[in-house]
């Protein structure tokens, strides 16, 4: 068990601060500009599903999976405890992601419409990669002794694929924001300089910043290493 | 001088193959669907600038900077040779990025219109980060002896920021594709299932794949390491 290193503290702080700002911005968008989410049918149930999509994907999928990535960097206690918390948080993020995608399949356009959009394809690939990773983590957690060598061999792949999936999730969210905003600007007379556009643009920038802090915290060396031997991220 | 390790070969191959596919797709889009790039004025000069933007950003900025990242993984020869080629290629990518942004400032909407779009903000941040990184690399290349300790200390930051900027450039391109496609679908009756939409969607997926291969090649250990001691990407 090791204390959080001093160099990690500012990174963890900025990751959490940008996560809070992102959560506040997506909540503001979903609650203060509800009319932008009104679908064709304008039924109350469809509106709820439309509003739930960005909330589940940003807060449930991206922010919680970022928190799961950070667990290995701050949680004191045994390795098994860290792995259990990581697995539980990623499970929660995965459920949010699946439910978030389902809210789109539920709509009047159905499943097929989602096969013609880059945002949907990226989202489906993201959640599939995430699901496969989670399943592997889950299985290896319950079969520790048997597959120790396999786990050690697979670990760098698991970390790279996990961070790649996280980055892809953020890129997918950015495409979703641009798709929605361009639609609103061309069809519903939402101006480029109006408060809603500003909230969505700030949300996009906040997400880019959040992903930077989370990924940097994840790949930074845990403890102090001598300056002439940087172990990670060396060329 | 070391030969390219066997584990690096497939990664380099797939990075180049996806880079070629991406280049072919963006060329197809720009040349076969020219009418989609027609701006308000429909002058020949404005059309050329509009078509140049995706070409410069995807081929000039993203693909060439990816190639510059990969230089450290395959180019035989001294460290200085690798650094010089890396610096030259990144300089070429930076010039393309600046020229690519200028094509948008040149248009009828001018500079101000670009301050209300998430895609523009992300692009400006990307090219600014890229420029700052390149300038630091350039200065440290010409003042080797004086700042050796500083360079060693800064290297992990340079690599992380470089890869982050590269990922952000890809995410920015994805938002640009979605912005353009949503505009075409809502204003110019381009259907979601038509060939142009398919080309743009495939371009977006190709970019996501390319970035995965390039970043994984960059962070992979150069040579074979014992399986029980993974040096990079270990938790």
Coordinates of C-alpha atoms in Angstrom, one line a residue:
Chain A
X1 CA 0.0 0.0 0.0
X2 CA 1.5 3.4 -1.0
X3 CA 0.3 6.9 -0.4
X4 CA -0.7 9.0 -3.4
X5 CA 2.5 10.6 -4.8
X6 CA 2.7 14.4 -4.7
X7 CA 3.0 14.7 -8.5
X8 CA -0.3 12.9 -8.8
X9 CA -2.3 15.2 -6.6
X10 CA -2.6 18.2 -9.1
X11 CA -3.5 15.7 -11.9
X12 CA -6.2 14.0 -9.8
X13 CA -7.5 17.4 -8.7
X14 CA -7.8 18.8 -12.3
X15 CA -9.3 15.5 -13.5
X16 CA -12.1 15.8 -10.9
X17 CA -12.6 19.5 -11.3
X18 CA -13.0 19.1 -15.1
X19 CA -15.3 16.1 -14.5
X20 CA -17.5 18.3 -12.3
X21 CA -17.6 21.1 -14.8
X22 CA -18.5 18.6 -17.6
X23 CA -21.3 17.1 -15.4
X24 CA -22.7 20.5 -14.6
X25 CA -22.6 21.6 -18.3
X26 CA -24.4 18.4 -19.6
X27 CA -27.0 18.7 -16.8
X28 CA -27.5 22.4 -17.7
X29 CA -27.9 21.5 -21.4
X30 CA -30.3 18.6 -20.7
X31 CA -32.5 20.5 -18.2
X32 CA -32.4 24.1 -19.3
X33 CA -32.7 23.5 -23.1
X34 CA -35.2 20.6 -23.0
X35 CA -37.0 21.8 -26.1
X36 CA -33.9 21.0 -28.3
X37 CA -34.4 17.3 -27.4
X38 CA -38.0 17.2 -28.5
X39 CA -38.3 14.4 -31.0
X40 CA -40.8 14.1 -33.9
X41 CA -43.6 12.7 -31.7
X42 CA -43.3 15.2 -28.9
X43 CA -44.5 12.5 -26.4
X44 CA -43.3 13.0 -22.8
X45 CA -41.8 9.4 -22.8
X46 CA -39.7 10.1 -26.0
X47 CA -38.5 13.4 -24.6
X48 CA -37.3 11.6 -21.4
X49 CA -35.3 9.1 -23.6
X50 CA -33.9 11.8 -25.7
X51 CA -32.7 13.8 -22.7
X52 CA -31.4 10.6 -21.0
X53 CA -29.0 9.8 -23.9
X54 CA -26.4 12.6 -23.3
X55 CA -26.7 12.3 -19.5
X56 CA -26.0 8.6 -19.5
X57 CA -23.2 8.8 -22.1
X58 CA -21.4 11.7 -20.5
X59 CA -21.9 11.2 -16.8
X60 CA -22.6 7.5 -16.7
X61 CA -20.2 6.3 -19.4
X62 CA -17.4 8.8 -19.7
X63 CA -17.0 10.4 -16.2
X64 CA -17.5 7.1 -14.3
X65 CA -15.1 5.1 -16.5
X66 CA -12.6 7.9 -16.1
X67 CA -13.0 7.6 -12.3
X68 CA -12.5 3.8 -12.7
X69 CA -9.3 4.4 -14.6
X70 CA -8.1 6.7 -11.8
X71 CA -8.8 4.2 -9.0
X72 CA -5.4 2.5 -9.5
X73 CA -3.8 6.0 -8.9
X74 CA -5.2 7.0 -5.5
X75 CA -7.1 4.2 -3.8
X76 CA -5.2 2.9 -0.8
X77 CA -5.4 -0.8 0.1
X78 CA -4.6 -4.1 -1.6
X79 CA -4.3 -4.7 -5.3
X80 CA -7.5 -6.9 -5.1
X81 CA -9.5 -4.1 -3.5
X82 CA -8.4 -1.7 -6.3
X83 CA -9.3 -4.3 -9.0
X84 CA -12.7 -4.9 -7.4
X85 CA -13.6 -1.2 -7.3
X86 CA -12.2 -0.7 -10.9
X87 CA -14.4 -3.6 -12.0
X88 CA -17.5 -2.4 -10.3
X89 CA -17.2 1.2 -11.6
X90 CA -16.5 0.0 -15.1
X91 CA -19.5 -2.3 -14.8
X92 CA -21.6 0.7 -13.9
X93 CA -20.2 2.7 -16.8
X94 CA -20.8 -0.2 -19.2
X95 CA -24.5 -0.5 -18.0
X96 CA -24.9 3.3 -18.5
X97 CA -23.4 3.0 -22.0
X98 CA -25.7 0.1 -23.0
X99 CA -28.8 1.8 -21.6
X100 CA -27.7 5.1 -23.3
X101 CA -27.5 3.4 -26.7
X102 CA -30.8 1.6 -26.0
X103 CA -32.5 5.0 -25.6
X104 CA -31.6 5.7 -29.3
X105 CA -32.8 2.3 -30.5
X106 CA -36.1 2.9 -28.6
X107 CA -36.9 6.1 -30.7
X108 CA -39.1 6.3 -33.7
X109 CA -36.2 5.8 -36.1
X110 CA -35.4 2.4 -34.5
X111 CA -32.2 0.4 -34.8
X112 CA -31.7 0.7 -38.6
X113 CA -31.3 4.5 -38.7
X114 CA -28.2 4.2 -36.4
X115 CA -26.3 2.2 -39.0
X116 CA -26.0 5.2 -41.3
X117 CA -24.3 7.6 -38.8
X118 CA -20.6 7.9 -37.9
X119 CA -21.6 8.9 -34.4
X120 CA -23.6 5.7 -33.9
X121 CA -20.9 3.5 -35.5
X122 CA -18.2 4.9 -33.2
X123 CA -20.5 4.5 -30.2
X124 CA -21.3 0.9 -31.0
X125 CA -17.6 0.1 -31.5
X126 CA -16.8 1.8 -28.3
X127 CA -19.4 0.0 -26.2
X128 CA -18.5 -3.3 -27.8
X129 CA -14.7 -2.9 -27.1
X130 CA -15.6 -1.7 -23.6
X131 CA -17.8 -4.8 -23.0
X132 CA -15.2 -7.2 -24.3
X133 CA -12.6 -5.6 -22.0
X134 CA -14.9 -5.7 -19.0
X135 CA -15.7 -9.4 -19.6
X136 CA -12.0 -10.3 -19.8
X137 CA -11.4 -8.3 -16.6
X138 CA -14.3 -10.1 -14.9
X139 CA -13.2 -13.6 -15.9
X140 CA -9.5 -13.0 -15.0
X141 CA -10.7 -11.6 -11.6
X142 CA -12.4 -14.9 -10.7
X143 CA -9.7 -17.2 -12.2
X144 CA -6.7 -15.5 -10.7
X145 CA -4.4 -18.5 -9.9
X146 CA -5.1 -20.4 -13.2
X147 CA -4.3 -17.6 -15.6
X148 CA -1.6 -15.6 -13.9
X149 CA 0.9 -15.7 -16.8
X150 CA -1.9 -14.9 -19.3
X151 CA -3.0 -11.9 -17.2
X152 CA 0.6 -10.6 -17.0
X153 CA 1.0 -11.0 -20.7
X154 CA -2.4 -9.4 -21.5
X155 CA -2.1 -6.4 -19.0
X156 CA -0.4 -3.9 -21.3
X157 CA -3.0 -4.7 -24.0
X158 CA -5.8 -4.3 -21.5
X159 CA -4.4 -0.9 -20.4
X160 CA -3.8 0.4 -24.0
X161 CA -7.2 -0.8 -25.3
X162 CA -8.9 0.6 -22.2
X163 CA -7.3 4.1 -22.7
X164 CA -8.0 3.9 -26.4
X165 CA -11.7 3.0 -25.8
X166 CA -11.9 5.9 -23.3
X167 CA -10.4 8.3 -25.9
X168 CA -12.7 7.0 -28.6
X169 CA -15.7 7.5 -26.2
X170 CA -14.7 11.1 -25.8
X171 CA -14.3 11.6 -29.6
X172 CA -17.7 9.9 -30.1
X173 CA -19.3 12.3 -27.6
X174 CA -17.7 15.3 -29.5
X175 CA -19.2 14.1 -32.8
X176 CA -22.6 13.7 -31.1
X177 CA -22.4 17.3 -29.8
X178 CA -21.5 18.6 -33.3
X179 CA -24.2 16.5 -35.0
X180 CA -26.9 17.8 -32.6
X181 CA -25.7 21.4 -32.7
X182 CA -25.4 21.5 -36.5
X183 CA -28.9 20.0 -36.7
X184 CA -30.3 22.6 -34.3
X185 CA -28.5 25.5 -36.1
X186 CA -29.7 24.5 -39.5
X187 CA -33.3 23.3 -38.7
X188 CA -34.4 25.0 -35.5
X189 CA -32.8 28.5 -35.8
X190 CA -30.5 28.0 -32.8
X191 CA -27.8 30.7 -33.3
X192 CA -24.1 30.0 -33.2
X193 CA -23.6 32.6 -30.5
X194 CA -26.6 31.8 -28.4
X195 CA -26.3 30.5 -24.8
X196 CA -27.2 26.9 -25.8
X197 CA -24.4 26.8 -28.4
X198 CA -22.0 28.2 -25.9
X199 CA -23.0 25.5 -23.3
X200 CA -22.5 22.7 -25.9
X201 CA -19.2 24.1 -27.1
X202 CA -17.9 24.5 -23.5
X203 CA -19.0 20.9 -22.8
X204 CA -17.0 19.7 -25.8
X205 CA -13.9 21.6 -24.7
X206 CA -14.4 20.3 -21.1
X207 CA -14.5 16.7 -22.3
X208 CA -11.3 17.2 -24.3
X209 CA -9.6 18.6 -21.2
X210 CA -11.0 15.9 -18.9
X211 CA -9.7 13.1 -21.2
X212 CA -6.3 14.7 -21.2
X213 CA -6.0 14.8 -17.4
X214 CA -7.4 11.2 -16.9
X215 CA -5.1 9.7 -19.6
X216 CA -2.1 11.6 -18.3
X217 CA -2.8 10.5 -14.7
X218 CA -3.1 6.9 -15.9
X219 CA 0.2 6.8 -17.8
X220 CA 2.3 8.9 -15.4
X221 CA 4.8 6.9 -13.3
X222 CA 3.2 6.2 -9.8
X223 CA 6.1 7.3 -7.7
X224 CA 9.1 9.5 -8.2
X225 CA 11.6 8.1 -10.8
X226 CA 15.1 9.5 -11.4
X227 CA 15.1 12.2 -14.1
X228 CA 17.5 10.3 -16.3
X229 CA 15.4 7.2 -16.4
X230 CA 11.9 8.0 -17.3
X231 CA 10.2 4.5 -17.4
X232 CA 7.0 5.3 -19.1
X233 CA 6.4 7.4 -22.2
X234 CA 10.0 7.2 -23.2
X235 CA 10.9 7.2 -26.8
Chain B
X1 CA 21.2 1.4 -34.3
X2 CA 18.6 -1.4 -33.9
X3 CA 16.5 -3.3 -36.5
X4 CA 12.8 -3.0 -36.3
X5 CA 11.5 -5.5 -33.8
X6 CA 9.2 -8.3 -35.2
X7 CA 6.3 -7.2 -32.9
X8 CA 6.4 -3.7 -34.4
X9 CA 6.1 -4.9 -38.1
X10 CA 2.4 -5.7 -38.1
X11 CA 1.6 -2.4 -36.2
X12 CA 3.6 -0.4 -38.7
X13 CA 1.9 -2.3 -41.6
X14 CA -1.6 -1.7 -40.3
X15 CA -0.8 2.0 -39.5
X16 CA 0.4 2.6 -43.1
X17 CA -2.5 0.6 -44.6
X18 CA -5.1 2.5 -42.7
X19 CA -3.3 5.8 -43.5
X20 CA -3.5 4.9 -47.2
X21 CA -7.2 4.0 -47.0
X22 CA -7.9 7.3 -45.1
X23 CA -6.0 9.3 -47.8
X24 CA -7.9 7.5 -50.6
X25 CA -11.2 8.2 -48.9
X26 CA -10.6 11.9 -48.3
X27 CA -9.4 12.4 -51.9
X28 CA -12.5 10.6 -53.1
X29 CA -14.7 12.8 -51.0
X30 CA -12.9 16.0 -52.1
X31 CA -12.8 15.2 -55.8
X32 CA -15.9 13.1 -56.5
X33 CA -18.3 15.2 -54.4
X34 CA -17.0 18.6 -55.1
X35 CA -20.5 20.2 -55.2
X36 CA -20.8 19.5 -51.4
X37 CA -18.0 22.0 -50.8
X38 CA -19.6 24.8 -52.9
X39 CA -19.7 27.9 -50.6
X40 CA -22.2 30.7 -50.7
X41 CA -20.3 32.6 -53.4
X42 CA -19.7 29.7 -55.7
X43 CA -16.5 31.3 -57.1
X44 CA -13.9 28.9 -58.3
X45 CA -11.3 30.3 -55.8
X46 CA -13.6 29.8 -52.8
X47 CA -14.4 26.2 -54.0
X48 CA -10.6 25.4 -54.1
X49 CA -10.1 26.7 -50.6
X50 CA -13.1 24.7 -49.3
X51 CA -11.8 21.5 -50.9
X52 CA -8.3 22.1 -49.7
X53 CA -9.4 22.3 -46.0
X54 CA -10.1 18.5 -45.5
X55 CA -7.2 17.5 -47.7
X56 CA -4.7 19.6 -45.8
X57 CA -6.0 18.7 -42.3
X58 CA -6.3 14.9 -43.0
X59 CA -3.4 14.1 -45.3
X60 CA -1.1 17.1 -44.4
X61 CA -1.7 17.4 -40.7
X62 CA -2.9 14.0 -39.4
X63 CA -1.3 11.4 -41.7
X64 CA 2.1 13.2 -41.9
X65 CA 2.3 13.8 -38.1
X66 CA 1.4 10.1 -37.6
X67 CA 4.3 9.3 -39.9
X68 CA 6.5 11.6 -37.9
X69 CA 5.5 9.8 -34.6
X70 CA 6.4 6.5 -36.2
X71 CA 9.9 7.6 -37.3
X72 CA 11.3 6.7 -33.9
X73 CA 10.0 3.1 -34.3
X74 CA 11.4 2.1 -37.7
X75 CA 14.1 4.5 -39.0
X76 CA 17.6 3.0 -38.7
X77 CA 20.5 5.3 -38.0
X78 CA 21.6 7.6 -35.2
X79 CA 19.3 9.3 -32.7
X80 CA 20.1 12.7 -34.3
X81 CA 19.0 11.4 -37.7
X82 CA 15.7 10.2 -36.3
X83 CA 15.2 13.5 -34.5
X84 CA 15.9 15.5 -37.7
X85 CA 13.4 13.5 -39.7
X86 CA 10.8 13.7 -36.9
X87 CA 11.3 17.5 -36.7
X88 CA 11.1 18.0 -40.5
X89 CA 7.9 15.9 -40.9
X90 CA 6.3 17.6 -37.9
X91 CA 7.2 21.0 -39.5
X92 CA 5.5 19.9 -42.7
X93 CA 2.4 18.8 -40.8
X94 CA 2.3 22.0 -38.8
X95 CA 2.6 24.1 -42.0
X96 CA -0.3 22.1 -43.5
X97 CA -2.3 22.6 -40.3
X98 CA -1.8 26.4 -40.3
X99 CA -2.6 26.6 -44.1
X100 CA -5.6 24.4 -43.6
X101 CA -7.0 26.7 -40.9
X102 CA -6.2 29.8 -43.0
X103 CA -8.4 28.4 -45.8
X104 CA -11.3 28.8 -43.4
X105 CA -10.3 32.3 -42.3
X106 CA -10.1 33.2 -45.9
X107 CA -13.8 32.4 -46.6
X108 CA -16.7 34.9 -46.6
X109 CA -17.5 34.2 -42.9
X110 CA -14.0 35.4 -41.9
X111 CA -12.2 34.8 -38.7
X112 CA -15.0 35.7 -36.2
X113 CA -17.4 32.9 -37.4
X114 CA -14.8 30.4 -36.3
X115 CA -15.0 31.5 -32.7
X116 CA -18.5 30.1 -32.3
X117 CA -17.8 26.5 -33.4
X118 CA -16.5 23.6 -31.2
X119 CA -14.7 22.2 -34.3
X120 CA -12.9 25.5 -34.8
X121 CA -11.9 25.8 -31.1
X122 CA -10.6 22.3 -31.0
X123 CA -8.7 22.9 -34.2
X124 CA -7.2 26.1 -33.0
X125 CA -6.1 24.5 -29.6
X126 CA -4.7 21.5 -31.5
X127 CA -2.5 23.6 -33.9
X128 CA -1.4 25.9 -31.0
X129 CA -0.3 23.0 -28.9
X130 CA 1.3 21.4 -31.9
X131 CA 3.2 24.7 -32.7
X132 CA 4.4 25.1 -29.1
X133 CA 5.6 21.5 -29.1
X134 CA 7.4 21.9 -32.4
X135 CA 9.1 25.1 -31.3
X136 CA 10.3 23.4 -28.1
X137 CA 11.6 20.5 -30.2
X138 CA 13.3 22.9 -32.6
X139 CA 15.0 24.9 -29.9
X140 CA 16.2 21.8 -28.0
X141 CA 17.6 20.3 -31.2
X142 CA 19.9 23.4 -31.7
X143 CA 20.9 23.7 -28.1
X144 CA 21.7 20.1 -27.3
X145 CA 24.6 20.4 -24.9
X146 CA 23.3 23.3 -22.8
X147 CA 19.9 21.9 -22.0
X148 CA 20.5 18.1 -21.8
X149 CA 19.1 17.7 -18.3
X150 CA 16.1 19.9 -19.1
X151 CA 15.4 17.8 -22.3
X152 CA 15.5 14.5 -20.3
X153 CA 13.1 16.0 -17.8
X154 CA 10.8 17.3 -20.4
X155 CA 10.8 14.2 -22.7
X156 CA 7.9 12.3 -21.1
X157 CA 5.8 15.5 -21.2
X158 CA 6.7 16.1 -24.9
X159 CA 5.7 12.5 -25.8
X160 CA 2.4 12.6 -23.8
X161 CA 1.5 16.1 -25.1
X162 CA 2.4 15.0 -28.7
X163 CA 0.2 11.9 -28.6
X164 CA -2.6 13.9 -26.9
X165 CA -2.4 16.5 -29.6
X166 CA -2.5 13.8 -32.2
X167 CA -5.6 12.2 -30.6
X168 CA -7.2 15.6 -30.3
X169 CA -6.5 16.3 -34.0
X170 CA -8.3 13.1 -34.9
X171 CA -11.2 13.9 -32.6
X172 CA -11.4 17.4 -34.2
X173 CA -11.4 15.9 -37.7
X174 CA -14.3 13.6 -36.6
X175 CA -16.3 16.6 -35.4
X176 CA -15.6 18.3 -38.7
X177 CA -16.9 15.3 -40.6
X178 CA -20.1 15.2 -38.5
X179 CA -20.6 19.0 -38.8
X180 CA -20.3 18.9 -42.6
X181 CA -22.4 15.8 -43.1
X182 CA -25.2 16.9 -40.8
X183 CA -25.3 20.3 -42.6
X184 CA -25.4 18.5 -46.0
X185 CA -28.2 16.1 -44.7
X186 CA -30.4 18.8 -43.3
X187 CA -29.8 21.6 -45.9
X188 CA -28.8 19.9 -49.2
X189 CA -30.8 16.7 -49.2
X190 CA -27.8 14.4 -49.0
X191 CA -29.3 11.1 -47.8
X192 CA -27.9 9.2 -44.8
X193 CA -27.5 6.0 -47.0
X194 CA -26.1 7.7 -50.1
X195 CA -22.5 7.0 -51.4
X196 CA -21.2 10.4 -50.1
X197 CA -22.4 9.7 -46.5
X198 CA -20.8 6.2 -46.7
X199 CA -17.5 7.7 -47.9
X200 CA -17.5 10.3 -45.0
X201 CA -18.6 7.7 -42.4
X202 CA -15.8 5.3 -43.6
X203 CA -13.3 8.1 -43.5
X204 CA -14.3 8.8 -39.8
X205 CA -13.9 5.1 -38.9
X206 CA -10.6 4.9 -40.8
X207 CA -9.3 7.9 -38.8
X208 CA -10.2 6.2 -35.5
X209 CA -8.4 3.0 -36.6
X210 CA -5.3 4.9 -37.9
X211 CA -5.0 6.8 -34.6
X212 CA -5.2 3.5 -32.6
X213 CA -2.4 1.9 -34.6
X214 CA -0.1 4.9 -34.5
X215 CA -0.5 5.5 -30.8
X216 CA -0.1 1.8 -30.0
X217 CA 3.0 1.7 -32.1
X218 CA 4.3 4.8 -30.3
X219 CA 3.8 3.4 -26.7
X220 CA 4.7 -0.2 -27.4
X221 CA 8.1 -1.3 -26.0
X222 CA 10.7 -1.1 -28.8
X223 CA 12.3 -4.5 -28.2
X224 CA 11.2 -7.8 -26.7
X225 CA 10.8 -7.5 -22.9
X226 CA 10.3 -10.5 -20.5
X227 CA 6.6 -11.1 -20.1
X228 CA 6.7 -10.7 -16.3
X229 CA 8.2 -7.2 -16.5
X230 CA 6.2 -5.1 -18.9
X231 CA 7.9 -1.7 -18.8
X232 CA 5.4 0.5 -20.5
X233 CA 1.7 0.7 -20.0
X234 CA 1.9 -1.2 -16.7
X235 CA -0.6 -0.3 -14.0

